[in-house]
């Protein structure tokens, strides 16, 4: 299980003892800090807040808070209110029923807190004290401990970090009443500010450590309140990350260096980017890779070579820049130059790279594609065609090509495994399901624009809709002609995921950006191909699903661990169902009575009763379940596990994993064939689609795709499927 992050915030501002001055800041301080810590995008703590509670309630809560912790759990205990010191120097925290001259029996002592922390197994315990300290003794009484509270000395212990807003008494007694004004509560204000703005990320690595947070708060407190001196004490191993910088951007000095007119500065920027990649979180590393990738096309060979080398070091599996592929391409180009030197009357080869490259790609695509398709073609025809093409015998090549094309059409129409019972024309309104095959054929790629992240096919099979993330458009493809017929602008933000209503009249588009500042659902009318409404979301919506009756839309909200239920007639949210953290995908059972969610970072599948809108069960699977699909004819649910390179098959009768199938690297999407005989798994890390035989749970084929395949959609006729290739900008 992942480490737990828990926070207990205690604030007291009302006191039974009239000698304790009523405060106004603690409630606001605790609530503001709770909002920051509980925000899943910032700190993702499980937060409990106690305001104006009596001593015994708080003491019990602290005991429970530190109980049953694991070594790698992170705990944060926070107090705001009065701190009282008796004449022996012992520190107490005042609760709502604390009596200043009976601290031993009514005040929460530092010793009790210290003992609770000492008994806790966690090696990452944070204690934050934002208290106004005073001496709990009348004027004229001589304290045995002086004016310093010495807070830090009272909480020494391994595995702890202690932050305190101040360490000296700021109040005094006049008779039996406290008088004087303590410092304004700026400490918590700057804690919250550092977390929510990301300004406490002092090293710009995308993460806010406890050391960075303290340094940020310390400097700002002193700047605003010079008489107040925050303190810190720590005895921990390693670095404690408290929060993520949700406003992180590439530091300006690095961005400027990447755009410098001087190649030497751009090379130096690569070193800075490499350091940032080593130190940064996932978001930082992704942006660093993107910046390095941009420099691989630099005008300077020194810069581009260094960038390619760095890409290979930092991300060897990065499909955007396959070094081996680049080397092969250059070798082919060199071979062509030696085979066919340019004529004197032609422009130099360097002046027409586009035409030559296009010619090479076109010939290679034809030669490589035909053998995959025609496993039963007479070899002589293939040899004749290839030989004629190589020798420029145009007439013979044309004849051979026509013969091959004829056989291609015959094989495709008849079917590799025998005659098809379905029609031989393009999908119609009522497509016939054709026979599935154990080893499908791979056809040529279709250009569909920049960063196609998701593809969905309309229920009638006539159109494929593609979400082009960076271009902020939806591309519409005619499946009969494989041509793009329209693009739909998405002004709301980057489109990420798509799902059709069962009747095909509505398309729901999940929209969010990397900064997590945009999170919406756009609704597209597929008759007019226009956005008709936008449904605001509380967090990033991932892959949604529409109930089989079309009445409700279930949206997994990745960052708040919930599934929203939306009435499709009114587009209003009617229910929020709490599931395991980071839900990625929703799929319904055939009768619609259950919904299944793949919860990516939680390594579980949540099963939802759609009538009660409650979670029935949580099923453990392998690491990082990414997408999920329900078999059309078996009591079976299949989930791909991104970081485990596997598929978990779940028996829906017993709701347990019954087998695990190893597939390609980083499987991202899975879909069943309409007849249920095969499942198709998109492997982003290996640029393949694995084909699983449902009867045997064996892999029958691994088919090549474009670069970074991200999703797959199977046509209703079962004879064709599309795979979106993010980096290639194509469909396979």
XYZ file of C-alpha atoms in Angstrom:
732
model
C 0.000 0.000 0.000
C 1.204 3.555 -0.675
C 2.290 5.640 2.344
C -0.548 7.463 4.079
C -0.483 11.242 4.541
C -2.494 12.354 7.561
C -2.911 15.694 9.323
C -4.623 16.627 12.607
C -5.255 20.358 13.026
C -6.243 21.715 16.456
C -7.363 25.308 16.940
C -8.683 26.948 20.107
C -9.884 30.528 20.447
C -12.667 30.347 23.064
C -11.800 29.658 26.706
C -13.813 28.971 29.841
C -11.079 30.693 31.850
C -11.806 34.412 31.562
C -8.148 35.211 32.203
C -7.252 33.733 28.820
C -7.797 36.310 26.129
C -10.220 35.250 23.421
C -8.510 34.936 20.038
C -9.861 35.370 16.524
C -7.191 33.946 14.232
C -7.045 30.207 15.154
C -10.269 29.156 13.442
C -9.379 30.910 10.204
C -5.800 29.641 10.390
C -6.824 26.010 10.853
C -9.458 26.134 8.106
C -7.111 27.777 5.589
C -4.358 25.274 6.307
C -6.839 22.385 6.104
C -7.946 23.519 2.646
C -4.350 23.619 1.424
C -3.303 20.297 2.935
C -6.405 18.389 1.836
C -6.223 19.643 -1.753
C -5.288 16.508 -3.757
C -3.367 18.577 -6.279
C -1.266 20.304 -3.622
C -0.599 18.057 -0.611
C -3.266 15.307 -0.625
C -3.423 14.863 3.156
C -6.291 13.163 4.937
C -7.150 16.061 7.251
C -9.054 16.168 10.563
C -9.845 19.559 12.150
C -10.764 20.088 15.819
C -11.895 23.588 16.791
C -12.627 24.624 20.412
C -12.607 21.088 21.789
C -12.021 20.195 25.475
C -8.757 18.746 26.708
C -9.882 15.101 26.915
C -11.290 15.084 23.359
C -8.085 16.458 21.874
C -5.916 14.089 23.916
C -7.903 11.070 22.681
C -7.728 12.319 19.089
C -3.943 12.633 19.321
C -3.658 9.100 20.676
C -5.708 7.729 17.790
C -3.849 9.917 15.282
C -0.476 8.389 16.100
C -1.749 4.826 16.547
C -1.298 2.093 13.899
C 1.067 4.092 11.706
C 3.523 2.490 9.330
C 7.143 3.520 9.128
C 6.748 5.391 5.822
C 3.503 7.212 6.740
C 3.688 10.992 6.948
C 1.913 12.668 9.888
C 1.412 16.371 10.548
C 0.079 17.663 13.900
C -0.737 21.379 14.076
C -1.778 23.603 16.993
C -2.886 27.207 17.004
C -3.987 29.094 20.118
C -2.525 29.872 23.563
C 0.573 28.145 24.868
C 1.127 28.368 28.629
C 4.304 27.863 30.614
C 4.212 27.124 34.333
C 6.830 28.318 36.812
C 8.794 25.112 36.360
C 9.145 25.743 32.646
C 6.691 23.032 31.615
C 4.720 23.798 28.462
C 0.961 23.289 28.069
C -1.361 23.979 25.159
C -4.624 25.574 26.217
C -7.838 23.828 25.192
C -11.262 25.387 25.549
C -11.681 24.124 29.157
C -8.096 24.824 30.312
C -7.715 26.735 33.627
C -4.490 28.667 33.760
C -3.715 27.875 37.412
C -4.647 24.161 37.046
C -2.599 23.283 34.002
C -1.536 19.864 35.247
C -5.125 18.590 35.063
C -6.741 20.804 32.403
C -3.992 21.656 29.912
C -2.547 19.498 27.152
C 1.072 19.057 28.182
C 4.032 18.945 25.824
C 5.083 15.772 27.609
C 1.866 13.971 26.598
C 2.335 14.983 22.968
C 5.984 13.947 23.095
C 5.107 10.497 24.462
C 2.427 9.963 21.797
C 4.908 10.872 19.057
C 7.592 8.656 20.559
C 5.253 5.635 20.480
C 4.373 6.220 16.817
C 6.146 4.002 14.250
C 6.203 6.685 11.557
C 9.640 8.070 10.804
C 8.202 11.215 9.250
C 6.376 13.175 11.951
C 5.842 16.918 11.576
C 4.723 19.072 14.519
C 3.723 22.696 13.870
C 3.021 25.065 16.779
C 1.591 28.479 15.947
C 1.043 29.570 19.545
C 1.083 32.773 21.542
C 3.071 31.843 24.653
C 2.694 33.339 28.095
C 3.751 32.560 31.602
C 0.969 31.068 33.682
C 2.000 32.768 36.890
C 0.959 36.070 38.489
C 2.968 39.253 38.286
C 5.714 39.424 40.884
C 6.064 35.646 41.018
C 9.604 34.599 40.122
C 9.704 32.003 37.360
C 12.225 29.239 37.746
C 12.545 28.879 33.971
C 13.054 32.382 32.548
C 11.214 33.995 29.667
C 12.128 31.490 26.942
C 9.685 28.676 26.294
C 12.374 26.377 24.842
C 9.734 24.597 22.814
C 12.101 22.610 20.664
C 13.800 20.988 23.628
C 10.497 19.475 24.691
C 9.992 17.611 21.414
C 13.332 16.015 20.691
C 13.078 12.606 19.110
C 14.027 10.640 16.019
C 11.903 10.943 12.910
C 10.536 14.380 13.827
C 10.463 17.876 12.410
C 9.201 20.614 14.747
C 8.276 24.090 13.530
C 7.244 26.822 15.930
C 6.086 30.330 15.158
C 7.891 31.810 18.133
C 9.774 30.711 21.226
C 9.368 33.450 23.781
C 6.594 34.599 26.086
C 4.676 37.514 24.659
C 2.059 37.979 27.349
C 2.238 38.749 31.061
C -0.200 38.554 33.946
C -1.548 41.630 35.676
C -3.170 40.357 38.828
C -4.903 37.257 37.507
C -5.554 38.503 33.945
C -3.404 38.278 30.847
C -2.750 41.662 29.262
C -0.759 42.793 26.294
C -0.965 42.025 22.613
C 0.742 39.087 21.011
C 2.070 38.953 17.471
C -0.364 38.828 14.603
C -0.755 35.246 13.344
C 1.372 35.625 10.246
C 3.088 32.247 10.566
C 0.162 30.129 9.360
C -0.742 32.707 6.736
C 2.656 32.259 5.132
C 2.458 28.478 5.512
C -0.736 28.509 3.467
C 0.644 31.034 1.003
C 3.788 29.004 0.363
C 1.759 25.847 -0.292
C -1.018 27.281 -2.445
C 1.075 29.616 -4.599
C 3.977 27.201 -4.966
C 6.396 29.967 -3.977
C 7.853 27.721 -1.274
C 9.316 25.560 -4.056
C 12.612 27.360 -3.648
C 14.679 25.066 -5.893
C 12.024 24.932 -8.657
C 11.948 21.135 -8.764
C 8.142 20.981 -8.628
C 8.044 19.768 -5.012
C 7.877 21.610 -1.685
C 9.936 19.977 1.039
C 9.450 20.738 4.733
C 12.844 22.500 4.734
C 11.820 24.724 1.822
C 8.478 25.502 3.428
C 10.113 26.522 6.698
C 12.725 28.687 4.954
C 10.019 30.444 2.957
C 7.869 31.102 6.049
C 10.820 32.104 8.235
C 12.012 34.810 5.859
C 8.572 36.288 5.289
C 7.590 36.274 8.950
C 10.743 38.144 9.916
C 10.262 40.565 7.052
C 6.762 41.432 8.231
C 7.168 40.934 12.007
C 10.854 41.491 12.920
C 10.189 40.772 16.614
C 8.963 37.253 15.816
C 11.519 34.505 15.249
C 10.251 31.141 13.933
C 12.313 28.097 14.890
C 12.898 24.639 13.443
C 14.289 21.378 14.788
C 14.622 18.168 12.806
C 15.936 14.667 13.236
C 14.838 12.758 10.140
C 16.480 10.704 7.440
C 16.019 11.893 3.901
C 13.800 14.601 2.489
C 10.165 15.065 3.462
C 8.024 16.306 0.582
C 4.987 18.137 1.917
C 3.358 19.328 -1.282
C 3.536 19.719 -5.050
C 4.009 23.070 -6.731
C 0.858 23.224 -8.834
C 1.990 26.474 -10.452
C 5.387 25.178 -11.521
C 6.815 26.499 -14.766
C 10.238 26.083 -16.254
C 12.539 28.637 -14.582
C 12.967 31.711 -16.726
C 16.752 31.573 -16.801
C 16.629 28.053 -18.268
C 13.926 28.895 -20.791
C 15.888 31.966 -21.898
C 19.036 29.869 -22.265
C 17.238 27.356 -24.523
C 16.303 30.248 -26.839
C 19.672 31.992 -26.739
C 21.161 32.918 -30.134
C 24.435 31.413 -28.922
C 24.839 27.660 -29.342
C 27.143 27.457 -26.338
C 24.406 28.804 -24.059
C 21.884 26.356 -25.482
C 24.281 23.489 -24.747
C 24.700 24.843 -21.204
C 20.892 24.881 -20.905
C 20.896 21.125 -21.573
C 23.075 20.605 -18.492
C 20.636 22.627 -16.395
C 17.725 20.661 -17.818
C 19.453 17.384 -16.994
C 19.925 18.517 -13.379
C 16.282 19.545 -13.173
C 15.224 16.153 -14.554
C 17.176 14.384 -11.819
C 15.726 16.564 -9.056
C 12.180 17.157 -10.293
C 8.890 15.325 -9.963
C 6.953 13.707 -12.804
C 5.519 16.953 -14.118
C 8.929 18.613 -14.111
C 10.583 15.679 -15.838
C 7.925 15.649 -18.557
C 8.461 19.342 -19.317
C 12.238 18.891 -19.223
C 12.005 16.068 -21.770
C 9.783 18.265 -23.919
C 12.305 21.124 -23.813
C 15.192 18.802 -24.655
C 13.172 17.294 -27.478
C 12.662 20.752 -28.985
C 16.433 21.168 -29.081
C 16.898 17.936 -31.042
C 15.919 19.937 -34.147
C 18.261 22.805 -33.319
C 20.031 24.468 -36.231
C 23.365 23.764 -34.553
C 24.524 20.186 -35.003
C 26.405 20.443 -31.700
C 23.189 21.350 -29.860
C 20.958 18.827 -31.644
C 23.457 16.004 -31.142
C 23.830 16.821 -27.450
C 20.041 16.979 -27.064
C 19.562 13.583 -28.721
C 22.254 12.042 -26.570
C 20.654 13.489 -23.442
C 17.213 12.207 -24.464
C 18.653 8.719 -24.877
C 20.236 8.927 -21.405
C 17.229 10.323 -19.556
C 14.479 8.417 -21.322
C 15.794 5.443 -23.346
C 12.247 4.276 -24.149
C 11.064 7.642 -25.374
C 9.191 6.891 -28.574
C 9.322 10.471 -29.839
C 12.986 10.142 -30.611
C 13.930 6.576 -31.448
C 17.694 6.857 -31.894
C 17.975 3.511 -33.624
C 15.234 4.478 -36.035
C 17.013 7.725 -36.818
C 20.233 5.842 -37.511
C 18.465 3.417 -39.854
C 16.847 6.293 -41.718
C 20.189 8.026 -42.211
C 21.751 4.771 -43.413
C 18.959 4.320 -45.958
C 19.432 7.865 -47.198
C 23.163 7.282 -47.609
C 22.548 4.059 -49.528
C 20.162 5.831 -51.888
C 22.699 8.562 -52.574
C 25.291 5.952 -53.518
C 22.819 4.017 -55.669
C 21.360 7.004 -57.527
C 23.602 10.068 -57.658
C 21.840 13.256 -58.718
C 21.953 14.278 -62.366
C 23.924 17.366 -63.211
C 20.892 19.234 -64.490
C 18.942 18.554 -61.268
C 19.222 20.792 -58.206
C 21.520 19.428 -55.512
C 19.877 16.785 -53.360
C 20.032 19.033 -50.303
C 17.689 21.488 -52.041
C 14.819 18.963 -52.299
C 14.860 16.879 -49.090
C 11.096 16.912 -48.726
C 10.371 15.266 -52.102
C 13.062 12.647 -51.676
C 12.050 11.804 -48.115
C 8.447 11.507 -49.189
C 9.443 9.142 -51.989
C 11.478 6.955 -49.679
C 8.671 6.755 -47.138
C 6.067 5.996 -49.782
C 8.054 3.177 -51.347
C 9.002 1.705 -47.994
C 5.379 1.845 -46.783
C 4.122 -0.046 -49.842
C 6.836 -2.664 -49.766
C 6.479 -3.308 -46.031
C 2.703 -3.178 -45.856
C 1.883 -5.641 -48.625
C 3.757 -8.644 -47.172
C 1.985 -8.191 -43.826
C -1.380 -8.250 -45.543
C -0.798 -11.012 -48.043
C 0.476 -14.009 -46.165
C -1.007 -16.277 -48.892
C 0.049 -14.350 -52.018
C 2.129 -16.330 -54.506
C 5.716 -15.278 -53.702
C 6.529 -14.828 -57.381
C 4.227 -11.830 -57.650
C 5.813 -10.109 -54.684
C 9.302 -10.778 -56.029
C 8.289 -9.556 -59.473
C 6.865 -6.331 -58.067
C 9.810 -5.604 -55.774
C 12.351 -6.358 -58.494
C 10.557 -4.215 -61.045
C 10.261 -1.328 -58.631
C 13.938 -1.577 -57.715
C 15.004 -1.568 -61.383
C 12.563 1.181 -62.387
C 10.707 -1.130 -64.821
C 7.614 1.007 -64.573
C 5.293 -0.970 -66.862
C 6.102 -4.319 -65.235
C 5.899 -2.763 -61.772
C 2.526 -1.251 -62.545
C 1.187 -4.576 -63.755
C 2.526 -6.392 -60.726
C 1.123 -3.721 -58.452
C -2.335 -4.010 -60.000
C -2.214 -7.770 -59.508
C -1.182 -7.353 -55.901
C -3.872 -4.750 -55.241
C -6.454 -7.106 -56.676
C -5.328 -9.893 -54.380
C -5.244 -7.471 -51.413
C -8.861 -6.587 -52.013
C -9.803 -10.242 -52.440
C -8.081 -11.278 -49.221
C -9.542 -8.376 -47.239
C -13.056 -9.002 -48.525
C -13.038 -12.763 -48.204
C -11.180 -12.789 -44.880
C -7.921 -14.454 -44.020
C -9.570 -17.292 -42.131
C -12.325 -17.971 -44.600
C -15.410 -16.346 -46.140
C -17.154 -13.643 -44.168
C -20.834 -13.697 -43.444
C -20.918 -9.925 -43.396
C -21.137 -7.417 -46.250
C -18.076 -6.423 -48.239
C -18.784 -2.699 -48.269
C -18.119 0.066 -45.750
C -19.938 0.085 -42.375
C -23.617 0.952 -42.644
C -26.244 1.942 -40.149
C -26.720 -1.718 -39.239
C -23.257 -3.252 -39.670
C -22.828 -7.000 -39.709
C -20.233 -8.457 -37.391
C -17.545 -10.249 -39.330
C -15.266 -13.046 -38.146
C -12.432 -12.085 -35.845
C -8.947 -13.398 -36.522
C -6.142 -14.436 -34.222
C -3.571 -12.399 -36.152
C -5.132 -9.280 -37.669
C -3.470 -7.474 -40.565
C -1.935 -4.032 -40.082
C -2.774 -1.426 -42.708
C -1.163 1.912 -43.564
C -1.347 4.885 -41.203
C -3.798 7.757 -41.561
C -2.621 11.289 -40.794
C -5.075 12.913 -38.366
C -3.197 15.909 -36.954
C -1.194 16.870 -33.910
C -1.138 14.686 -30.758
C -4.136 12.386 -31.247
C -4.580 11.200 -27.678
C -7.887 9.309 -27.949
C -10.094 7.759 -30.637
C -13.758 6.753 -30.391
C -15.990 5.252 -33.088
C -19.635 6.271 -33.433
C -22.189 3.571 -32.577
C -23.180 3.241 -36.246
C -19.550 2.805 -37.242
C -19.570 5.551 -39.842
C -17.241 8.034 -38.153
C -14.202 7.967 -35.911
C -13.684 10.982 -33.653
C -10.141 11.795 -32.545
C -9.155 14.113 -29.687
C -6.164 16.163 -30.835
C -4.887 17.389 -27.500
C -2.337 20.092 -28.336
C -4.266 21.393 -31.345
C -7.450 21.661 -29.224
C -9.650 20.141 -31.906
C -11.708 17.020 -32.497
C -10.930 15.434 -35.875
C -13.782 13.596 -37.619
C -12.835 10.693 -39.887
C -15.087 8.949 -42.410
C -14.456 5.236 -41.791
C -15.595 4.265 -45.306
C -12.994 6.447 -47.039
C -10.443 6.870 -44.202
C -10.486 10.604 -44.882
C -10.779 13.492 -42.447
C -14.067 15.238 -43.169
C -14.195 17.876 -40.447
C -12.498 19.344 -37.392
C -14.380 20.652 -34.359
C -12.594 23.406 -32.351
C -12.599 22.922 -28.574
C -12.222 26.397 -27.113
C -12.590 25.202 -23.516
C -9.180 23.527 -23.377
C -7.186 20.463 -24.488
C -9.526 17.539 -25.314
C -8.266 14.329 -23.717
C -10.929 11.571 -23.742
C -14.144 10.844 -25.647
C -17.292 8.792 -25.132
C -20.485 8.519 -27.197
C -24.031 8.354 -25.938
C -25.559 4.980 -26.932
C -27.624 6.593 -29.698
C -24.584 8.416 -31.073
C -26.249 11.826 -30.999
C -24.000 13.204 -28.268
C -20.240 13.019 -27.778
C -18.820 13.828 -24.353
C -15.317 15.305 -24.306
C -13.183 15.204 -21.139
C -11.015 18.322 -21.029
C -8.122 19.269 -18.759
C -4.661 20.811 -18.961
C -1.332 19.844 -17.434
C -1.507 22.740 -14.988
C -4.775 21.326 -13.619
C -6.440 24.729 -13.947
C -8.935 23.559 -16.588
C -11.369 20.707 -15.917
C -14.581 20.522 -17.945
C -16.816 18.220 -19.974
C -17.884 19.540 -23.385
C -20.997 18.069 -25.004
C -20.928 17.860 -28.820
C -23.999 17.468 -31.020
C -22.822 14.960 -33.641
C -25.382 16.093 -36.214
C -24.003 19.624 -36.347
C -20.557 18.709 -34.945
C -20.674 21.660 -32.590
C -20.275 22.127 -28.839
C -23.721 22.688 -27.323
C -22.832 22.954 -23.629
C -19.976 22.743 -21.138
C -20.280 20.973 -17.770
C -17.800 22.310 -15.152
C -15.909 19.649 -13.194
C -14.317 19.926 -9.728
C -11.109 18.187 -10.887
C -9.545 16.617 -13.960
C -12.106 14.319 -15.645
C -10.611 11.157 -17.101
C -12.312 8.546 -19.314
C -16.095 8.706 -18.661
C -18.882 6.338 -19.662
C -22.590 6.684 -20.430
C -25.015 4.200 -18.900
C -26.503 1.727 -21.411
C -29.870 3.520 -21.180
C -28.167 6.843 -21.945
C -29.616 8.605 -18.899
C -26.470 9.145 -16.857
C -22.832 9.994 -17.446
C -20.269 8.621 -14.973
C -17.106 10.753 -14.827
C -13.975 9.627 -12.934
C -12.488 12.667 -11.179
C -8.831 11.704 -11.019
C -7.612 14.183 -8.415
C -10.357 13.883 -5.796
C -10.899 10.109 -5.758
C -14.525 10.259 -6.852
C -16.923 9.432 -9.685
C -19.461 12.117 -10.573
C -22.883 11.039 -11.809
C -24.407 13.503 -14.283
C -28.002 13.535 -15.509
C -27.649 13.652 -19.319
C -31.046 15.334 -19.727
C -30.140 18.325 -17.548
C -26.331 18.059 -17.573
C -26.434 18.498 -13.783
C -24.308 16.619 -11.245
C -26.637 14.472 -9.140
C -24.165 12.425 -7.092
C -20.504 12.203 -6.119
C -19.358 8.657 -5.314
C -16.136 8.302 -3.354
C -13.903 5.574 -4.788
C -10.238 4.686 -4.372
C -7.817 7.528 -5.228
C -7.019 8.425 -8.836
C -9.853 6.815 -10.839
C -8.858 6.670 -14.517
C -11.594 4.849 -16.397
C -15.248 3.800 -16.112
C -16.906 0.837 -17.830
C -20.425 -0.569 -17.336
C -21.649 -4.134 -17.136
C -23.829 -5.176 -20.065
C -27.046 -4.679 -18.100
C -25.823 -1.416 -16.579
C -26.259 -2.610 -12.996
C -22.586 -2.146 -12.173
C -19.839 0.282 -13.034
C -16.155 -0.570 -12.786
C -13.419 2.019 -12.272
C -9.699 1.500 -12.764
C -7.977 3.487 -10.005
C -4.501 4.128 -11.313
C -2.290 4.975 -8.326
C -4.367 2.876 -5.891
C -3.816 -0.451 -7.707
C -7.469 -1.440 -7.284
C -10.715 -1.707 -9.226
C -13.809 -0.164 -7.599
C -17.168 -1.846 -8.258
C -20.176 0.513 -8.084
C -23.829 -0.435 -7.688
C -25.467 1.918 -10.201
C -28.913 1.746 -8.581
C -27.695 2.633 -5.080
C -24.732 4.693 -6.358
C -22.458 3.132 -3.756
C -19.239 1.120 -3.912
C -19.895 -2.613 -3.630
C -16.327 -3.829 -3.487
C -12.704 -2.882 -4.089
C -10.644 -5.476 -5.985
C -6.825 -5.436 -5.757
C -5.052 -5.798 -9.116
C -1.488 -5.301 -10.331
C 0.353 -1.990 -10.385
C -1.240 1.077 -12.035
C -4.554 -0.101 -13.548
C -5.115 2.339 -16.405
C -8.167 1.269 -18.396
C -10.887 -1.333 -18.107
C -13.282 -3.165 -20.453
C -16.226 -5.526 -19.966
C -16.492 -8.627 -22.136
C -19.551 -8.577 -24.420
C -20.348 -12.281 -23.938
C -18.523 -13.571 -20.832
C -18.719 -12.757 -17.095
C -15.333 -11.109 -17.405
C -13.777 -7.692 -16.846
C -10.238 -6.972 -18.070
C -8.014 -4.213 -16.727
C -4.627 -3.194 -18.135
C -1.916 -2.495 -15.547
C 0.376 0.203 -16.920
C 3.444 -0.297 -14.720
C 3.052 -4.077 -14.374
C 2.890 -4.736 -18.145
C -0.069 -7.018 -17.623
C -3.823 -7.523 -17.908
C -5.908 -8.588 -14.902
C -8.999 -10.656 -15.719
C -11.785 -10.382 -13.144
C -14.636 -12.879 -12.845
C -17.761 -10.739 -12.377
C -19.577 -13.536 -10.546
C -17.096 -13.618 -7.669
C -15.511 -10.171 -8.218
C -11.988 -11.500 -7.950
C -8.957 -11.605 -10.242
C -8.832 -15.070 -11.803
C -5.771 -14.689 -14.033
C -3.028 -12.264 -15.036
C -1.718 -12.057 -18.618
C 1.639 -10.521 -19.490
C 1.414 -8.143 -22.476
C 3.664 -5.439 -23.974
C 5.311 -2.559 -22.183
C 3.081 0.039 -20.490
C -0.360 -1.143 -21.645
C -2.674 1.855 -21.792
C -5.992 0.791 -23.313
C -7.973 -2.407 -23.836
C -11.056 -3.148 -25.951
C -12.995 -6.306 -26.761
C -13.987 -7.407 -30.232
C -17.785 -7.200 -30.674
C -18.093 -11.000 -30.715
C -15.931 -11.294 -27.602
C -13.432 -13.734 -29.088
C -10.450 -11.411 -28.750
C -9.294 -8.463 -26.699
C -6.900 -5.837 -28.043
C -4.363 -4.183 -25.723
C -2.519 -0.991 -26.702
C 1.068 -1.003 -25.365
C 2.361 2.547 -25.258
C 5.900 1.621 -24.229
C 6.512 -0.967 -26.961
C 4.464 0.571 -29.806
C 2.344 -2.556 -30.251
C -1.127 -4.000 -29.876
C -1.312 -7.350 -28.099
C -4.142 -9.664 -29.195
C -5.583 -11.897 -26.442
C -7.611 -15.007 -27.242
C -10.526 -14.864 -24.776
C -10.969 -18.639 -24.733
C -7.356 -19.453 -23.832
C -6.161 -16.132 -22.345
C -3.089 -16.461 -24.571
C -1.400 -13.795 -26.683
C -1.898 -14.645 -30.357
C -0.047 -11.677 -31.860
C 1.764 -8.431 -31.141
C 0.986 -6.006 -33.953
C 3.143 -2.923 -34.686
C 1.606 0.562 -34.409
C 2.853 4.116 -34.723
C 4.791 5.948 -32.039
C 3.188 6.226 -28.593
C -0.108 4.383 -29.157
C -2.601 5.647 -26.584
C -6.065 4.257 -27.368
C -7.977 1.838 -29.573
C -11.519 1.795 -30.965
C -13.101 -1.256 -32.645
C -15.750 -0.758 -35.308
C -19.170 -2.339 -34.670
C -18.671 -4.708 -37.608
C -15.686 -6.216 -35.797
C -13.485 -6.256 -38.880
C -11.556 -3.065 -38.284
C -10.032 -1.069 -35.431
C -8.191 2.231 -35.085
C -5.232 2.953 -32.806
C -4.300 6.563 -32.008
C -0.550 7.251 -32.127
C 0.233 10.321 -30.039
C 3.657 11.246 -31.381
C 3.187 10.049 -34.955
C 0.010 12.104 -35.362
C -1.668 9.126 -37.002
C -4.212 6.366 -36.696
C -3.079 2.798 -37.364
